[in-house]
Tab-separated table of C-alpha atoms in Angstrom:
chain	number	residue	atom	x	y	z
J	1447	UNK	CA	0.056	-0.104	-0.024
J	1448	UNK	CA	1.024	3.641	-1.200
J	1449	UNK	CA	2.475	5.974	1.790
J	1450	UNK	CA	-0.492	8.456	2.581
J	1451	UNK	CA	0.202	11.985	2.558
J	1452	UNK	CA	-1.105	12.894	5.976
J	1453	UNK	CA	-0.684	10.964	8.946
J	1454	UNK	CA	-3.470	11.750	11.477
J	1455	UNK	CA	-2.642	11.278	15.095
J	1456	UNK	CA	-5.756	10.318	17.633
J	1457	UNK	CA	-4.902	9.618	21.201
J	1458	UNK	CA	-8.169	8.054	22.490
J	1459	UNK	CA	-8.680	8.084	26.291
J	1460	UNK	CA	-12.067	7.235	27.569
J	1461	UNK	CA	-13.236	8.543	24.057
J	1462	UNK	CA	-16.454	6.323	23.505
J	1463	UNK	CA	-18.960	9.229	23.187
J	1464	UNK	CA	-16.653	11.686	20.848
J	1465	UNK	CA	-14.232	9.251	18.589
J	1466	UNK	CA	-16.630	8.192	15.962
J	1467	UNK	CA	-17.562	11.875	15.392
J	1468	UNK	CA	-13.612	13.100	14.939
J	1469	UNK	CA	-13.201	10.024	12.586
J	1470	UNK	CA	-16.357	10.900	10.802
J	1471	UNK	CA	-15.040	14.250	10.441
J	1472	UNK	CA	-11.750	12.539	8.594
J	1473	UNK	CA	-13.883	10.501	6.424
J	1474	UNK	CA	-15.656	13.684	5.246
J	1475	UNK	CA	-12.440	15.429	3.891
J	1476	UNK	CA	-12.239	16.590	0.326
J	1477	UNK	CA	-8.288	15.070	0.550
J	1478	UNK	CA	-8.827	11.691	1.066
J	1479	UNK	CA	-5.330	10.677	1.113
J	1480	UNK	CA	-4.970	10.051	4.844
J	1481	UNK	CA	-4.343	7.675	7.450
J	1482	UNK	CA	-5.694	7.702	10.883
J	1483	UNK	CA	-3.574	6.437	13.978
J	1484	UNK	CA	-6.099	5.840	16.761
J	1485	UNK	CA	-4.234	5.064	19.899
J	1486	UNK	CA	-5.804	3.422	22.745
J	1487	UNK	CA	-4.551	4.824	25.925
J	1488	UNK	CA	-7.102	3.174	28.140
J	1489	UNK	CA	-6.813	-0.523	27.211
J	1490	UNK	CA	-10.081	-0.411	25.187
J	1491	UNK	CA	-10.232	-1.846	21.545
J	1492	UNK	CA	-11.938	1.110	19.628
J	1493	UNK	CA	-12.453	-0.952	16.417
J	1494	UNK	CA	-16.145	-1.931	17.228
J	1495	UNK	CA	-17.138	1.446	17.339
J	1496	UNK	CA	-15.994	2.768	14.245
J	1497	UNK	CA	-16.627	2.055	10.560
J	1498	UNK	CA	-14.554	-0.554	8.361
J	1499	UNK	CA	-11.993	1.812	6.643
J	1500	UNK	CA	-8.632	0.576	5.374
J	1501	UNK	CA	-6.925	4.286	6.360
J	1502	UNK	CA	-7.960	3.676	9.915
J	1503	UNK	CA	-5.075	1.989	12.087
J	1504	UNK	CA	-5.334	1.220	15.658
J	1505	UNK	CA	-2.243	1.058	18.235
J	1506	UNK	CA	-1.848	1.276	21.917
J	1507	UNK	CA	0.384	2.745	24.320
J	1508	UNK	CA	-0.179	-0.526	26.503
J	1509	UNK	CA	-1.011	1.536	29.435
J	1510	UNK	CA	-4.075	3.359	30.849
J	1511	UNK	CA	-3.790	7.136	31.132
J	1512	UNK	CA	-0.223	7.649	29.828
J	1513	UNK	CA	-1.206	11.094	28.367
J	1514	UNK	CA	-1.914	12.476	25.006
J	1515	UNK	CA	1.853	13.313	24.495
J	1516	UNK	CA	2.891	9.433	24.895
J	1517	UNK	CA	0.153	8.454	22.467
J	1518	UNK	CA	0.955	10.518	19.986
J	1519	UNK	CA	4.668	9.448	19.995
J	1520	UNK	CA	3.359	5.874	19.612
J	1521	UNK	CA	1.435	7.290	16.636
J	1522	UNK	CA	4.101	9.395	15.073
J	1523	UNK	CA	6.516	6.446	15.594
J	1524	UNK	CA	4.210	4.279	13.158
J	1525	UNK	CA	3.130	6.969	10.637
J	1526	UNK	CA	3.911	6.443	6.969
J	1527	UNK	CA	2.491	10.394	6.006
J	1528	UNK	CA	4.923	12.885	4.582
J	1529	UNK	CA	2.658	15.401	7.083
J	1530	UNK	CA	1.390	14.762	10.503
J	1531	UNK	CA	-1.752	16.129	11.981
J	1532	UNK	CA	-2.773	15.818	15.391
J	1533	UNK	CA	-6.640	15.601	16.188
J	1534	UNK	CA	-8.003	15.318	19.627
J	1535	UNK	CA	-10.641	12.779	19.898
J	1536	UNK	CA	-13.605	15.002	21.054
J	1537	UNK	CA	-12.616	17.582	18.268
J	1538	UNK	CA	-13.362	17.623	14.524
J	1539	UNK	CA	-12.034	18.888	11.402
J	1540	UNK	CA	-13.907	20.760	8.813
J	1541	UNK	CA	-13.949	19.185	5.386
J	1542	UNK	CA	-11.514	21.334	3.824
J	1543	UNK	CA	-8.910	21.098	6.553
J	1544	UNK	CA	-6.418	18.838	5.116
J	1545	UNK	CA	-6.922	19.938	1.578
J	1546	UNK	CA	-6.329	23.567	2.737
J	1547	UNK	CA	-3.086	23.051	5.012
J	1548	UNK	CA	-1.447	20.272	3.068
J	1549	UNK	CA	0.442	22.510	0.129
J	1550	UNK	CA	1.444	24.964	2.747
J	1551	UNK	CA	2.905	22.271	4.869
J	1552	UNK	CA	4.632	20.722	2.288
J	1553	UNK	CA	6.167	24.175	1.036
J	1554	UNK	CA	6.439	25.902	4.812
J	1555	UNK	CA	6.887	23.115	7.236
J	1556	UNK	CA	3.915	23.667	9.284
J	1557	UNK	CA	0.958	25.837	9.016
J	1558	UNK	CA	-1.913	26.516	11.387
J	1559	UNK	CA	-5.523	27.314	10.402
J	1560	UNK	CA	-7.898	29.686	12.830
J	1561	UNK	CA	-9.744	27.753	15.296
J	1562	UNK	CA	-13.526	27.566	16.371
J	1563	UNK	CA	-13.971	27.021	20.001
J	1564	UNK	CA	-17.484	25.912	20.865
J	1565	UNK	CA	-19.219	24.346	23.651
J	1566	UNK	CA	-19.985	20.639	23.148
J	1567	UNK	CA	-23.507	20.954	25.013
J	1568	UNK	CA	-24.500	24.246	23.420
J	1569	UNK	CA	-22.836	23.817	20.127
J	1570	UNK	CA	-22.359	27.762	20.687
J	1571	UNK	CA	-18.802	29.207	19.261
J	1572	UNK	CA	-17.126	30.804	22.334
J	1573	UNK	CA	-14.296	32.282	20.371
J	1574	UNK	CA	-12.083	32.428	17.495
J	1575	UNK	CA	-8.310	33.164	17.940
J	1576	UNK	CA	-7.466	35.202	15.229
J	1577	UNK	CA	-10.616	36.223	13.129
J	1578	UNK	CA	-8.431	37.628	10.161
J	1579	UNK	CA	-9.992	37.772	6.717
J	1580	UNK	CA	-6.382	36.921	5.339
J	1581	UNK	CA	-3.454	34.519	5.528
J	1582	UNK	CA	-0.734	35.668	7.481
J	1583	UNK	CA	2.563	34.872	9.270
J	1584	UNK	CA	2.304	34.385	12.926
J	1585	UNK	CA	5.228	35.213	14.939
J	1586	UNK	CA	6.275	33.051	17.884
J	1587	UNK	CA	5.509	35.974	19.843
J	1588	UNK	CA	1.944	36.521	19.178
J	1589	UNK	CA	1.300	32.613	19.171
J	1590	UNK	CA	2.616	32.847	22.764
J	1591	UNK	CA	0.216	35.101	23.678
J	1592	UNK	CA	-2.843	32.802	22.610
J	1593	UNK	CA	-4.935	30.967	25.145
J	1594	UNK	CA	-6.391	28.075	22.837
J	1595	UNK	CA	-4.314	24.855	21.654
J	1596	UNK	CA	-3.134	25.252	17.920
J	1597	UNK	CA	-2.525	22.201	16.246
J	1598	UNK	CA	-0.299	22.687	12.684
J	1599	UNK	CA	0.046	20.098	9.836
J	1600	UNK	CA	3.289	19.757	10.100
J	1601	UNK	CA	6.237	17.855	7.946
J	1602	UNK	CA	7.342	14.825	9.319
J	1603	UNK	CA	10.736	14.546	8.348
J	1604	UNK	CA	12.864	16.093	11.234
J	1605	UNK	CA	9.740	16.629	13.367
J	1606	UNK	CA	10.675	16.411	17.217
J	1607	UNK	CA	8.650	14.239	19.418
J	1608	UNK	CA	5.957	15.657	21.957
J	1609	UNK	CA	7.342	15.949	25.335
J	1610	UNK	CA	5.435	13.135	27.823
J	1611	UNK	CA	6.480	14.803	30.672
J	1612	UNK	CA	4.442	18.137	29.938
J	1613	UNK	CA	0.385	17.278	29.823
J	1614	UNK	CA	-2.251	19.665	28.968
J	1615	UNK	CA	-0.007	22.541	28.013
J	1616	UNK	CA	2.031	19.993	25.529
J	1617	UNK	CA	0.758	21.939	22.196
J	1618	UNK	CA	2.456	25.138	23.633
J	1619	UNK	CA	5.848	23.082	24.144
J	1620	UNK	CA	5.522	21.213	20.786
J	1621	UNK	CA	4.645	24.370	18.682
J	1622	UNK	CA	8.007	26.091	20.382
J	1623	UNK	CA	9.884	23.573	18.510
J	1624	UNK	CA	8.059	24.236	15.343
J	1625	UNK	CA	8.622	28.022	15.446
J	1626	UNK	CA	12.193	27.421	16.237
J	1627	UNK	CA	12.688	25.137	13.116
J	1628	UNK	CA	11.132	27.726	10.876
J	1629	UNK	CA	13.130	30.372	12.198
J	1630	UNK	CA	10.224	31.993	14.353
J	1631	UNK	CA	7.083	32.320	12.116
J	1632	UNK	CA	4.896	30.038	10.987
J	1633	UNK	CA	2.079	30.816	8.310
J	1634	UNK	CA	-1.635	30.825	9.590
J	1635	UNK	CA	-4.506	29.918	7.359
J	1636	UNK	CA	-7.263	32.325	7.992
J	1637	UNK	CA	-10.402	30.275	7.254
J	1638	UNK	CA	-11.328	28.263	10.375
J	1639	UNK	CA	-10.847	24.775	9.646
J	1640	UNK	CA	-10.718	23.210	13.137
J	1641	UNK	CA	-13.278	22.811	15.795
J	1642	UNK	CA	-12.077	22.583	19.298
J	1643	UNK	CA	-14.986	21.062	21.448
J	1644	UNK	CA	-15.101	22.185	25.282
J	1645	UNK	CA	-16.403	19.095	26.751
J	1646	UNK	CA	-17.261	18.882	30.571
J	1647	UNK	CA	-15.248	15.608	31.599
J	1648	UNK	CA	-12.460	15.704	29.446
J	1649	UNK	CA	-8.918	15.669	30.286
J	1650	UNK	CA	-8.655	19.387	29.621
J	1651	UNK	CA	-11.537	20.482	31.073
J	1652	UNK	CA	-11.516	17.975	34.306
J	1653	UNK	CA	-11.799	19.353	38.018
J	1654	UNK	CA	-7.716	18.622	38.028
J	1655	UNK	CA	-6.927	20.520	34.746
J	1656	UNK	CA	-5.782	23.504	36.444
J	1657	UNK	CA	-3.050	21.415	38.680
J	1658	UNK	CA	-1.998	19.551	35.346
J	1659	UNK	CA	-1.613	22.629	33.675
J	1660	UNK	CA	0.468	24.051	36.688
J	1661	UNK	CA	2.752	20.810	36.684
J	1662	UNK	CA	3.211	21.349	32.781
J	1663	UNK	CA	4.156	25.053	32.844
J	1664	UNK	CA	6.600	24.326	35.568
J	1665	UNK	CA	8.535	21.570	34.053
J	1666	UNK	CA	8.625	23.679	30.996
J	1667	UNK	CA	10.144	26.815	32.504
J	1668	UNK	CA	12.571	24.268	34.199
J	1669	UNK	CA	13.489	23.098	30.654
J	1670	UNK	CA	13.972	26.243	29.476
J	1671	UNK	CA	16.165	27.309	32.198
J	1672	UNK	CA	18.326	24.278	31.971
J	1673	UNK	CA	19.025	23.791	28.493
J	1674	UNK	CA	16.719	26.224	26.675
J	1675	UNK	CA	14.377	23.223	25.754
J	1676	UNK	CA	16.676	22.805	22.845
J	1677	UNK	CA	15.051	25.513	20.735
J	1678	UNK	CA	18.674	27.231	19.809
J	1679	UNK	CA	17.573	30.622	19.675
J	1680	UNK	CA	18.501	32.341	22.915
J	1681	UNK	CA	16.017	35.149	22.104
J	1682	UNK	CA	12.942	32.802	21.483
J	1683	UNK	CA	14.039	31.265	24.735
J	1684	UNK	CA	13.981	34.135	26.868
J	1685	UNK	CA	10.677	35.606	25.124
J	1686	UNK	CA	9.227	31.526	25.733
J	1687	UNK	CA	10.401	31.774	29.597
J	1688	UNK	CA	8.603	35.203	29.842
J	1689	UNK	CA	5.452	33.970	28.229
J	1690	UNK	CA	5.246	30.673	29.977
J	1691	UNK	CA	5.488	32.263	33.206
J	1692	UNK	CA	2.654	34.564	32.391
J	1693	UNK	CA	0.437	31.665	31.171
J	1694	UNK	CA	1.111	29.826	34.647
J	1695	UNK	CA	-0.241	32.860	36.477
J	1696	UNK	CA	-3.157	33.143	34.089
J	1697	UNK	CA	-4.000	29.249	35.019
J	1698	UNK	CA	-3.602	30.160	38.587
J	1699	UNK	CA	-6.005	33.158	38.152
J	1700	UNK	CA	-8.364	30.477	36.309
J	1701	UNK	CA	-8.040	28.139	39.469
J	1702	UNK	CA	-9.010	30.940	41.622
J	1703	UNK	CA	-12.075	31.925	39.451
J	1704	UNK	CA	-13.072	28.289	39.221
J	1705	UNK	CA	-12.804	27.511	42.670
J	1706	UNK	CA	-14.928	30.930	43.584
J	1707	UNK	CA	-17.711	29.606	41.226
J	1708	UNK	CA	-17.113	32.237	38.444
J	1709	UNK	CA	-16.123	29.968	35.399
J	1710	UNK	CA	-16.325	26.183	34.822
J	1711	UNK	CA	-13.896	25.778	31.852
J	1712	UNK	CA	-10.876	27.625	30.860
J	1713	UNK	CA	-12.313	28.440	27.729
J	1714	UNK	CA	-15.289	30.413	29.685
J	1715	UNK	CA	-12.758	31.686	31.513
J	1716	UNK	CA	-11.144	33.208	28.178
J	1717	UNK	CA	-14.741	33.874	26.932
J	1718	UNK	CA	-15.538	36.195	29.541
J	1719	UNK	CA	-12.746	38.435	29.120
J	1720	UNK	CA	-11.138	37.160	32.371
J	1721	UNK	CA	-7.958	36.327	30.755
J	1722	UNK	CA	-5.129	38.314	30.299
J	1723	UNK	CA	-1.545	37.551	29.845
C-alpha cells in the first residue's frame, strides 16, 4: 500500500462518546489521502465503534492514562505520511482542512489554521483566536499570547516528538519547537477549519486540569532554564520563558476563579474576557 500524504494522530482515552464523530470528520475530508492512527490509552479496542475503513490504523500505549503526548509519540513512530496532523478525539476537522493545509505544510513546514472554540453541550462558538480575513504569518511572540490549543499540520521529516512529561500545555511546548525550526514565524490559514470542543469531563476541562497545567508549565520553565528546551535561539528561549511564566500566572487566576464559582472551564474564562496574559 502506498504511503498516504497525511498521518492524522488521534489519542483515545475514554473516548467512546466522541471518537466516531472525530473519525467521521476525517472521512468527510475533501482530501482523501490520509491515514488515521488511533492510539488507545485506556486498554480499549475502539474498532467496534468505528466504520470499516482501511485508512484507520489502531495502536495502543499499552497503558491506561499514559497521556496524550505519549500516545501521539506511539503514532508518530508508526506514521507513514509526509505530513502529521494531530486531532483530539473530541474535536473535529471541517471538510476542507487537510486540502487547505497540506500544500503550505509541504512548502513551509507547519501551517496553522484559525480555530472555532465551541461548547460541546450548546454547540455555541465561544471564541475564534484570530478572526482575520487573509492568511498571515504568525510570529512566535504572538503565538505565545494565544490561549487556545493550536494544532499545525507539519512535515514529518525532522519532527521532534511530543514531550511526555508536559501534559495539557504540551501543544505549547510542541509548537515552540516548530517555531524554532521555522526561524520564528509560521503561516496561518485565516479560514477556521478545526473545531475545538469544550466538553465537561474531558482531560482538558477536568477538575484537576489547572493542577495538570501548573505541572506542565513548571516543567517547561525548568527545561527552558536548564537547556533552552533545545530551541537553539536565545531570543526565542527568553521570550518563551517570559510567556510561559505569564501563562502559569493566568492558569492560577483561572483556578481561583473556578474555585470561587465564577467559571467552569478555562475557555469560559477566556470567553468572558477574564484572561489577560
